[in-house]
Tab-separated table of C-alpha atoms in Angstrom:
chain	number	residue	atom	x	y	z
A	21	UNK	CA	-0.011	-0.137	-0.102
A	22	UNK	CA	1.438	3.424	-0.995
A	23	UNK	CA	0.696	6.583	1.306
A	24	UNK	CA	-0.109	9.920	0.086
A	25	UNK	CA	-0.267	13.082	2.440
A	26	UNK	CA	-3.036	14.665	0.105
A	27	UNK	CA	-6.666	14.177	0.842
A	28	UNK	CA	-9.807	13.915	-1.530
A	29	UNK	CA	-9.113	13.429	-5.157
A	30	UNK	CA	-5.593	14.308	-4.825
A	31	UNK	CA	-4.982	11.189	-2.829
A	32	UNK	CA	-6.518	8.737	-5.280
A	33	UNK	CA	-4.014	6.481	-7.122
A	34	UNK	CA	-3.651	3.499	-9.333
A	35	UNK	CA	-1.264	0.451	-9.078
A	36	UNK	CA	0.301	-1.611	-11.887
A	37	UNK	CA	2.670	-4.313	-12.331
A	38	UNK	CA	5.755	-4.052	-14.659
A	39	UNK	CA	4.786	-6.208	-17.727
A	40	UNK	CA	8.333	-6.951	-18.570
A	41	UNK	CA	9.164	-8.367	-15.138
A	42	UNK	CA	8.973	-12.139	-14.702
A	43	UNK	CA	5.679	-13.283	-13.184
A	44	UNK	CA	3.661	-10.152	-14.510
A	45	UNK	CA	1.073	-12.517	-16.393
A	46	UNK	CA	0.500	-14.719	-13.125
A	47	UNK	CA	-0.541	-11.917	-11.007
A	48	UNK	CA	-2.660	-8.743	-11.347
A	49	UNK	CA	-3.120	-5.835	-8.881
A	50	UNK	CA	-6.149	-3.573	-8.323
A	51	UNK	CA	-6.850	-0.429	-6.016
A	52	UNK	CA	-9.118	-0.426	-3.409
A	53	UNK	CA	-11.492	2.526	-3.818
A	54	UNK	CA	-12.077	2.862	-0.086
A	55	UNK	CA	-8.558	2.420	1.414
A	56	UNK	CA	-6.484	3.112	-1.638
A	57	UNK	CA	-4.510	-0.079	-1.105
A	58	UNK	CA	-3.143	-2.211	-4.013
A	59	UNK	CA	-4.743	-5.687	-3.838
A	60	UNK	CA	-2.759	-8.522	-5.690
A	61	UNK	CA	-4.624	-11.131	-7.097
A	62	UNK	CA	-3.732	-14.399	-8.845
A	63	UNK	CA	-4.361	-14.705	-12.521
A	64	UNK	CA	-3.058	-18.207	-13.347
A	65	UNK	CA	-2.820	-21.415	-11.131
A	66	UNK	CA	0.481	-21.861	-9.402
A	67	UNK	CA	2.821	-25.012	-9.100
A	68	UNK	CA	5.175	-25.433	-6.534
A	69	UNK	CA	6.874	-28.027	-8.367
A	70	UNK	CA	7.544	-25.846	-11.486
A	71	UNK	CA	7.886	-22.405	-9.900
A	72	UNK	CA	8.376	-21.718	-6.169
A	73	UNK	CA	9.300	-17.781	-6.174
A	74	UNK	CA	7.984	-14.809	-8.172
A	75	UNK	CA	9.629	-11.404	-8.279
A	76	UNK	CA	8.010	-8.348	-9.864
A	77	UNK	CA	7.717	-4.527	-9.579
A	78	UNK	CA	4.818	-2.637	-8.358
A	79	UNK	CA	4.061	1.183	-9.313
A	80	UNK	CA	1.496	3.588	-7.584
A	81	UNK	CA	0.722	6.742	-9.565
A	82	UNK	CA	-1.702	9.726	-8.707
A	83	UNK	CA	-4.892	9.665	-10.684
A	84	UNK	CA	-5.145	13.552	-10.446
A	85	UNK	CA	-1.802	15.616	-11.282
A	86	UNK	CA	-1.510	19.266	-10.749
A	87	UNK	CA	0.959	20.158	-13.473
A	88	UNK	CA	2.190	23.218	-11.555
A	89	UNK	CA	3.934	20.901	-9.430
A	90	UNK	CA	5.447	18.534	-11.869
A	91	UNK	CA	8.812	19.929	-11.858
A	92	UNK	CA	9.034	19.303	-8.270
A	93	UNK	CA	7.649	15.558	-8.059
A	94	UNK	CA	6.985	12.674	-10.176
A	95	UNK	CA	3.549	11.968	-8.536
A	96	UNK	CA	4.514	8.162	-8.586
A	97	UNK	CA	6.417	5.339	-6.832
A	98	UNK	CA	7.900	1.870	-7.203
A	99	UNK	CA	8.563	-1.067	-5.078
A	100	UNK	CA	9.544	-4.585	-5.571
A	101	UNK	CA	7.078	-7.726	-4.698
A	102	UNK	CA	8.395	-11.106	-3.885
A	103	UNK	CA	5.977	-13.948	-3.729
A	104	UNK	CA	6.970	-17.279	-2.637
A	105	UNK	CA	4.693	-20.400	-3.342
A	106	UNK	CA	4.119	-23.102	-0.404
A	107	UNK	CA	4.130	-26.648	-1.170
A	108	UNK	CA	0.599	-28.663	-1.105
A	109	UNK	CA	0.378	-32.467	-1.036
A	110	UNK	CA	-1.237	-33.545	-4.388
A	111	UNK	CA	-2.534	-36.731	-5.623
A	112	UNK	CA	-0.654	-38.746	-8.422
A	113	UNK	CA	-0.793	-37.644	-12.037
A	114	UNK	CA	-1.077	-40.184	-14.903
A	115	UNK	CA	1.032	-39.598	-17.949
A	116	UNK	CA	-2.026	-39.998	-20.203
A	117	UNK	CA	-5.672	-39.029	-19.703
A	118	UNK	CA	-6.827	-42.223	-21.039
A	119	UNK	CA	-5.562	-45.724	-22.181
A	120	UNK	CA	-6.619	-47.946	-24.822
A	121	UNK	CA	-4.920	-51.294	-26.120
A	122	UNK	CA	-5.955	-54.199	-28.479
A	123	UNK	CA	-5.607	-57.682	-27.422
A	124	UNK	CA	-6.078	-60.892	-29.499
A	125	UNK	CA	-8.604	-63.331	-27.949
A	126	UNK	CA	-5.976	-66.072	-27.978
A	127	UNK	CA	-3.668	-64.300	-25.880
A	128	UNK	CA	-2.402	-66.636	-23.184
A	129	UNK	CA	-3.054	-66.051	-19.679
A	130	UNK	CA	-0.141	-63.915	-18.113
A	131	UNK	CA	0.659	-62.088	-21.464
A	132	UNK	CA	1.627	-58.332	-20.740
A	133	UNK	CA	0.015	-56.130	-23.335
A	134	UNK	CA	0.234	-52.407	-21.738
A	135	UNK	CA	1.604	-50.430	-18.855
A	136	UNK	CA	0.120	-47.500	-16.892
A	137	UNK	CA	2.392	-44.976	-15.171
A	138	UNK	CA	1.609	-42.029	-12.748
A	139	UNK	CA	3.993	-39.998	-10.712
A	140	UNK	CA	4.019	-38.027	-7.611
A	141	UNK	CA	4.650	-34.239	-8.310
A	142	UNK	CA	5.286	-33.133	-4.869
A	143	UNK	CA	8.827	-32.305	-3.728
A	144	UNK	CA	8.780	-35.210	-1.495
A	145	UNK	CA	7.807	-37.958	-4.112
A	146	UNK	CA	5.846	-40.693	-2.470
A	147	UNK	CA	5.979	-44.262	-3.814
A	148	UNK	CA	2.814	-45.278	-5.938
A	149	UNK	CA	0.780	-48.600	-5.930
A	150	UNK	CA	-1.615	-49.426	-8.780
A	151	UNK	CA	-4.728	-51.476	-8.613
A	152	UNK	CA	-7.978	-52.110	-10.840
A	153	UNK	CA	-11.291	-50.849	-9.479
A	154	UNK	CA	-13.214	-54.228	-8.817
A	155	UNK	CA	-16.520	-52.490	-9.570
A	156	UNK	CA	-15.342	-52.026	-13.111
A	157	UNK	CA	-13.953	-55.578	-13.644
A	158	UNK	CA	-16.427	-57.941	-12.385
A	159	UNK	CA	-15.045	-60.759	-14.676
A	160	UNK	CA	-11.406	-60.274	-13.351
A	161	UNK	CA	-10.093	-60.773	-16.933
A	162	UNK	CA	-7.070	-58.752	-16.497
A	163	UNK	CA	-4.630	-58.169	-13.589
A	164	UNK	CA	-2.098	-55.239	-12.898
A	165	UNK	CA	1.249	-55.237	-11.272
A	166	UNK	CA	0.897	-52.988	-8.023
A	167	UNK	CA	4.442	-51.771	-8.464
A	168	UNK	CA	5.212	-51.034	-12.119
A	169	UNK	CA	1.467	-50.585	-13.440
A	170	UNK	CA	2.016	-53.347	-16.254
A	171	UNK	CA	-1.349	-54.961	-17.225
A	172	UNK	CA	-1.662	-58.750	-18.090
A	173	UNK	CA	-4.365	-61.085	-19.299
A	174	UNK	CA	-5.768	-63.073	-16.062
A	175	UNK	CA	-7.959	-65.309	-17.714
A	176	UNK	CA	-8.872	-66.819	-21.217
A	177	UNK	CA	-10.869	-64.305	-23.258
A	178	UNK	CA	-13.435	-64.745	-25.944
A	179	UNK	CA	-14.488	-62.019	-28.354
A	180	UNK	CA	-17.777	-63.596	-29.066
A	181	UNK	CA	-18.589	-63.376	-25.551
A	182	UNK	CA	-17.100	-59.980	-24.666
A	183	UNK	CA	-15.685	-57.816	-27.310
A	184	UNK	CA	-14.798	-54.606	-25.009
A	185	UNK	CA	-13.647	-54.096	-21.567
A	186	UNK	CA	-13.970	-50.777	-19.706
A	187	UNK	CA	-12.171	-50.439	-16.320
A	188	UNK	CA	-10.721	-48.055	-13.962
A	189	UNK	CA	-7.134	-48.061	-12.579
A	190	UNK	CA	-6.232	-46.294	-9.494
A	191	UNK	CA	-2.819	-44.984	-8.560
A	192	UNK	CA	-2.345	-44.296	-4.606
A	193	UNK	CA	0.415	-42.805	-2.666
A	194	UNK	CA	1.791	-45.174	-0.154
A	195	UNK	CA	3.074	-42.411	2.472
A	196	UNK	CA	1.859	-39.091	3.667
A	197	UNK	CA	-1.967	-38.397	2.970
A	198	UNK	CA	-2.375	-41.584	0.672
A	199	UNK	CA	-3.951	-39.471	-1.960
A	200	UNK	CA	-5.110	-41.299	-5.103
A	201	UNK	CA	-6.235	-40.558	-8.753
A	202	UNK	CA	-7.874	-42.797	-11.501
A	203	UNK	CA	-7.760	-43.298	-15.112
A	204	UNK	CA	-10.156	-44.798	-17.498
A	205	UNK	CA	-8.740	-48.023	-19.625
A	206	UNK	CA	-10.335	-49.534	-22.787
A	207	UNK	CA	-9.194	-52.884	-23.923
A	208	UNK	CA	-10.662	-54.370	-27.153
A	209	UNK	CA	-10.311	-58.048	-27.850
A	210	UNK	CA	-9.343	-58.685	-31.473
A	211	UNK	CA	-11.096	-61.402	-33.316
A	212	UNK	CA	-9.205	-64.741	-34.253
A	213	UNK	CA	-10.567	-67.395	-36.324
A	214	UNK	CA	-11.196	-69.963	-33.362
A	215	UNK	CA	-14.557	-71.270	-34.203
A	216	UNK	CA	-15.437	-73.655	-36.906
A	217	UNK	CA	-18.393	-72.986	-39.218
A	218	UNK	CA	-21.806	-74.641	-38.326
A	219	UNK	CA	-24.970	-74.978	-40.379
A	220	UNK	CA	-27.454	-72.357	-39.801
A	221	UNK	CA	-30.013	-74.845	-38.518
A	222	UNK	CA	-30.686	-78.506	-37.692
A	223	UNK	CA	-31.405	-79.694	-41.236
A	224	UNK	CA	-33.419	-82.981	-41.679
A	225	UNK	CA	-33.823	-83.310	-45.554
A	226	UNK	CA	-36.249	-85.679	-46.945
A	227	UNK	CA	-36.642	-87.266	-50.389
A	228	UNK	CA	-39.672	-88.436	-52.223
A	229	UNK	CA	-39.858	-91.522	-54.473
A	230	UNK	CA	-40.936	-89.038	-57.322
A	231	UNK	CA	-37.692	-86.856	-57.187
A	232	UNK	CA	-35.849	-86.650	-60.463
A	233	UNK	CA	-32.105	-86.637	-61.079
A	234	UNK	CA	-30.948	-83.026	-60.694
A	235	UNK	CA	-33.702	-82.007	-58.314
A	236	UNK	CA	-32.593	-79.802	-55.360
A	237	UNK	CA	-33.250	-81.679	-52.259
A	238	UNK	CA	-32.140	-79.149	-49.671
A	239	UNK	CA	-30.548	-75.549	-49.503
A	240	UNK	CA	-27.682	-75.315	-46.959
A	241	UNK	CA	-26.388	-72.240	-45.179
A	242	UNK	CA	-23.734	-71.742	-42.557
A	243	UNK	CA	-22.910	-69.466	-39.897
A	244	UNK	CA	-19.512	-68.336	-37.943
A	245	UNK	CA	-19.610	-66.414	-34.737
A	246	UNK	CA	-16.074	-65.320	-35.898
A	247	UNK	CA	-15.781	-61.649	-37.664
A	248	UNK	CA	-13.252	-61.723	-40.291
A	249	UNK	CA	-12.125	-58.516	-41.647
A	250	UNK	CA	-13.354	-59.445	-45.278
A	251	UNK	CA	-16.473	-61.114	-44.463
A	252	UNK	CA	-17.417	-64.694	-44.179
A	253	UNK	CA	-16.378	-67.056	-47.231
A	254	UNK	CA	-17.931	-70.453	-46.620
A	255	UNK	CA	-17.164	-73.440	-48.815
A	256	UNK	CA	-19.231	-76.362	-49.183
A	257	UNK	CA	-17.937	-79.742	-50.533
A	258	UNK	CA	-18.195	-83.316	-49.801
A	259	UNK	CA	-15.342	-85.413	-48.161
A	260	UNK	CA	-12.894	-86.709	-50.324
A	261	UNK	CA	-13.931	-90.489	-50.026
A	262	UNK	CA	-17.401	-89.411	-50.745
A	263	UNK	CA	-16.917	-87.077	-53.731
A	264	UNK	CA	-18.129	-89.899	-56.344
A	265	UNK	CA	-21.545	-90.528	-54.608
A	266	UNK	CA	-24.078	-92.286	-56.817
A	267	UNK	CA	-26.907	-90.774	-54.947
A	268	UNK	CA	-26.244	-87.230	-53.974
A	269	UNK	CA	-23.982	-84.448	-54.826
A	270	UNK	CA	-23.225	-81.019	-52.900
A	271	UNK	CA	-23.193	-77.910	-55.305
A	272	UNK	CA	-21.516	-74.893	-53.926
A	273	UNK	CA	-23.382	-71.579	-54.957
A	274	UNK	CA	-20.402	-69.530	-54.199
A	275	UNK	CA	-22.709	-67.288	-52.234
A	276	UNK	CA	-22.305	-68.978	-48.661
A	277	UNK	CA	-24.895	-71.656	-49.640
A	278	UNK	CA	-24.913	-74.837	-51.196
A	279	UNK	CA	-27.588	-77.323	-52.341
A	280	UNK	CA	-27.895	-81.021	-52.109
A	281	UNK	CA	-28.822	-82.378	-55.411
A	282	UNK	CA	-30.325	-85.907	-56.568
A	283	UNK	CA	-28.041	-87.856	-58.972
A	284	UNK	CA	-30.769	-90.484	-59.788
A	285	UNK	CA	-34.091	-90.966	-59.817
A	286	UNK	CA	-34.892	-94.482	-58.733
A	287	UNK	CA	-35.179	-93.998	-54.898
A	288	UNK	CA	-37.533	-96.501	-53.154
A	289	UNK	CA	-38.140	-97.093	-49.458
A	290	UNK	CA	-37.951	-100.901	-50.013
A	291	UNK	CA	-34.271	-100.488	-51.194
A	292	UNK	CA	-33.014	-98.130	-48.488
A	293	UNK	CA	-34.822	-95.720	-46.118
A	294	UNK	CA	-31.752	-93.574	-44.922
A	295	UNK	CA	-28.755	-92.209	-46.648
A	296	UNK	CA	-25.922	-90.752	-44.722
A	297	UNK	CA	-24.236	-87.616	-46.473
A	298	UNK	CA	-20.941	-86.240	-45.054
A	299	UNK	CA	-20.760	-82.522	-45.963
A	300	UNK	CA	-17.639	-80.437	-45.323
A	301	UNK	CA	-18.276	-76.592	-44.570
A	302	UNK	CA	-14.917	-74.559	-44.337
A	303	UNK	CA	-13.545	-71.283	-44.002
A	304	UNK	CA	-9.920	-71.779	-42.961
A	305	UNK	CA	-10.929	-74.305	-40.339
A	306	UNK	CA	-12.398	-77.503	-41.605
A	307	UNK	CA	-15.641	-78.866	-40.032
A	308	UNK	CA	-17.222	-82.048	-40.887
A	309	UNK	CA	-20.889	-82.019	-40.781
A	310	UNK	CA	-23.044	-85.256	-41.071
A	311	UNK	CA	-26.232	-84.958	-42.985
A	312	UNK	CA	-28.723	-87.975	-43.071
A	313	UNK	CA	-31.233	-87.853	-45.996
A	314	UNK	CA	-34.306	-89.950	-45.544
A	315	UNK	CA	-36.831	-91.417	-48.022
A	316	UNK	CA	-40.535	-90.486	-47.557
A	317	UNK	CA	-42.534	-93.583	-48.365
A	318	UNK	CA	-45.923	-93.029	-50.081
A	319	UNK	CA	-47.999	-96.038	-48.888
A	320	UNK	CA	-51.645	-96.497	-49.210
A	321	UNK	CA	-53.234	-97.171	-45.792
A	322	UNK	CA	-56.662	-98.092	-44.986
A	323	UNK	CA	-57.292	-94.602	-43.286
A	324	UNK	CA	-55.150	-92.149	-44.999
A	325	UNK	CA	-55.413	-88.474	-43.772
A	326	UNK	CA	-54.671	-86.066	-46.797
A	327	UNK	CA	-53.838	-82.447	-46.456
A	328	UNK	CA	-53.723	-80.143	-49.117
A	329	UNK	CA	-52.209	-76.615	-49.110
A	330	UNK	CA	-52.407	-73.957	-51.884
A	331	UNK	CA	-49.642	-71.432	-51.925
A	332	UNK	CA	-50.535	-67.887	-52.634
A	333	UNK	CA	-48.634	-67.014	-56.042
A	334	UNK	CA	-48.695	-63.926	-58.224
A	335	UNK	CA	-51.456	-63.655	-60.637
A	336	UNK	CA	-49.192	-63.954	-63.498
A	337	UNK	CA	-48.003	-67.377	-62.385
A	338	UNK	CA	-50.524	-70.142	-63.982
A	339	UNK	CA	-49.398	-72.989	-61.665
A	340	UNK	CA	-50.386	-74.036	-58.211
A	341	UNK	CA	-48.408	-75.915	-55.952
A	342	UNK	CA	-50.174	-78.687	-53.822
A	343	UNK	CA	-48.537	-80.121	-50.720
A	344	UNK	CA	-49.662	-83.484	-49.270
A	345	UNK	CA	-48.879	-85.871	-46.564
A	346	UNK	CA	-50.132	-88.889	-45.021
A	347	UNK	CA	-51.869	-89.241	-41.678
A	348	UNK	CA	-49.525	-89.381	-38.875
A	349	UNK	CA	-46.532	-88.446	-41.003
A	350	UNK	CA	-46.163	-84.992	-39.148
A	351	UNK	CA	-45.782	-81.294	-40.164
A	352	UNK	CA	-42.065	-82.137	-40.692
A	353	UNK	CA	-43.008	-84.328	-43.701
A	354	UNK	CA	-45.075	-81.739	-45.403
A	355	UNK	CA	-42.201	-79.445	-45.347
A	356	UNK	CA	-39.759	-81.759	-47.121
A	357	UNK	CA	-42.032	-83.901	-49.492
A	358	UNK	CA	-43.326	-81.406	-51.883
A	359	UNK	CA	-44.374	-82.565	-55.155
A	360	UNK	CA	-45.258	-79.960	-57.734
A	361	UNK	CA	-48.569	-80.530	-59.582
A	362	UNK	CA	-48.918	-78.172	-62.624
A	363	UNK	CA	-52.348	-77.258	-63.244
A	364	UNK	CA	-53.609	-75.640	-66.455
A	365	UNK	CA	-55.261	-72.010	-66.133
A	366	UNK	CA	-58.628	-72.061	-65.019
A	367	UNK	CA	-61.091	-71.835	-68.105
A	368	UNK	CA	-63.848	-69.281	-68.299
A	369	UNK	CA	-67.044	-70.834	-66.739
A	370	UNK	CA	-69.643	-71.277	-69.309
A	371	UNK	CA	-72.895	-69.376	-68.863
A	372	UNK	CA	-74.901	-72.536	-68.954
A	373	UNK	CA	-73.943	-76.043	-67.610
A	374	UNK	CA	-75.270	-79.075	-69.604
A	375	UNK	CA	-77.611	-81.506	-67.793
A	376	UNK	CA	-76.578	-85.076	-67.344
A	377	UNK	CA	-79.056	-86.301	-69.966
A	378	UNK	CA	-77.801	-83.733	-72.419
A	379	UNK	CA	-74.049	-84.927	-71.768
A	380	UNK	CA	-74.825	-88.610	-72.393
A	381	UNK	CA	-76.680	-87.782	-75.647
A	382	UNK	CA	-73.803	-85.764	-76.772
A	383	UNK	CA	-71.352	-88.659	-75.880
A	384	UNK	CA	-73.507	-91.306	-77.784
A	385	UNK	CA	-73.706	-88.937	-80.829
A	386	UNK	CA	-69.974	-88.705	-80.872
A	387	UNK	CA	-69.476	-92.286	-80.621
A	388	UNK	CA	-71.757	-92.964	-83.649
A	389	UNK	CA	-69.907	-90.434	-85.803
A	390	UNK	CA	-66.616	-91.815	-84.927
A	391	UNK	CA	-67.651	-95.576	-85.123
A	392	UNK	CA	-65.932	-96.390	-81.674
A	393	UNK	CA	-67.107	-98.637	-78.735
A	394	UNK	CA	-69.186	-96.847	-76.081
A	395	UNK	CA	-68.920	-97.034	-72.278
A	396	UNK	CA	-71.640	-99.789	-72.335
A	397	UNK	CA	-69.477	-102.069	-74.404
A	398	UNK	CA	-68.354	-105.199	-72.526
A	399	UNK	CA	-64.883	-105.090	-73.777
A	400	UNK	CA	-64.234	-101.427	-72.438
A	401	UNK	CA	-65.976	-102.234	-69.162
A	402	UNK	CA	-63.438	-105.109	-68.490
A	403	UNK	CA	-60.497	-102.899	-69.427
A	404	UNK	CA	-61.714	-100.259	-66.888
A	405	UNK	CA	-62.263	-103.065	-64.185
A	406	UNK	CA	-58.775	-104.421	-64.907
A	407	UNK	CA	-57.121	-101.009	-64.466
A	408	UNK	CA	-59.173	-100.457	-61.290
A	409	UNK	CA	-57.864	-103.732	-59.729
A	410	UNK	CA	-54.265	-102.892	-60.688
A	411	UNK	CA	-54.575	-99.661	-59.082
A	412	UNK	CA	-56.121	-101.035	-55.904
A	413	UNK	CA	-53.124	-103.452	-55.510
A	414	UNK	CA	-50.333	-101.061	-56.129
A	415	UNK	CA	-48.868	-100.201	-52.815
A	416	UNK	CA	-47.217	-96.887	-54.089
A	417	UNK	CA	-50.446	-95.434	-55.260
A	418	UNK	CA	-50.646	-91.727	-54.394
A	419	UNK	CA	-52.869	-91.601	-51.220
A	420	UNK	CA	-55.433	-88.997	-52.585
A	421	UNK	CA	-58.212	-89.240	-54.933
A	422	UNK	CA	-56.736	-88.803	-58.718
A	423	UNK	CA	-58.044	-89.277	-62.098
A	424	UNK	CA	-56.408	-91.620	-64.617
A	425	UNK	CA	-56.941	-91.616	-68.182
A	426	UNK	CA	-56.256	-94.231	-70.742
A	427	UNK	CA	-56.175	-94.497	-74.588
A	428	UNK	CA	-57.758	-97.710	-75.653
A	429	UNK	CA	-57.302	-99.098	-79.156
């Protein structure tokens, strides 16, 4: 504080710090309007470890100067300020505000992949111990050396189970006030091709007796929990010893799918009911998957339950698909035994339907004109009876009502 013998406005003054002196930007000085004292304020944070002492010059100047007395006095005064910074115990400081590492999922237990470092900035440097906050590492997948801060794998990792780990590491002084600080650590588990591909679902393909060579029996697809950088590329094939299979072949569609295709048409249940077809699905690790193809027998039973489904197809498609299954065969059989019955487009309905008497008369008239035998002829009747008996004795007749047509000469 500067003293002035004048009173009133003549005693008012302003303080300033020399800008060219060290520490002038760390502190500022203001004038108290009541006491005319100079108040020194802190402009920036202090750090004992980086600077312990500041020296600067302060100047006081009268606000109102009478020019008549300028030759006698300067109306200002200077002094030197010395400021000493006291030491305060502070918590440890980490060298980085955040840590992040990548670890392959096949890293062995005990593998060291990173290190955390903190230091005590106080004049009396206290030793530091490191620890992982248990609340942020419930799985205890990692461990840290309490003395040097190195982090290692503590248990087997699996990217398919957990891909990211976020945990907090604490650094604590071992002496004085035991102050501590913490930092966030991010660990990403990198994918390794350690899973074999598997079929997308449990396929149970069936083949019907009417299957023709080249027909698609089952479309296969695969899944793999791994995530390769270039995406999945599955390859389907038969095992080497089964490549020449007289019954089936595997056709790789080159789009991560494959089809099981029949190689012949003569499948009968009395010859064989099941076929074992080994299929290999591979990426860079081979996995042999066994598929069993079963024949669905069409047999005529005394009580046969028939179920017919009609699929909803676009109007432009002049074909209907009928699904049938025997009583007790189950819904699964309907899904795999799917003969396709093409049906001609439905003709336009006639405006008037003919009566039965008119139809019979029309048939007789056409028979007379063509000089052919009619339905009342004994030869024709015997032919129909023979065909009917033959159909009744056929164990492989379709289990639904059908129409058979014959050309008799």
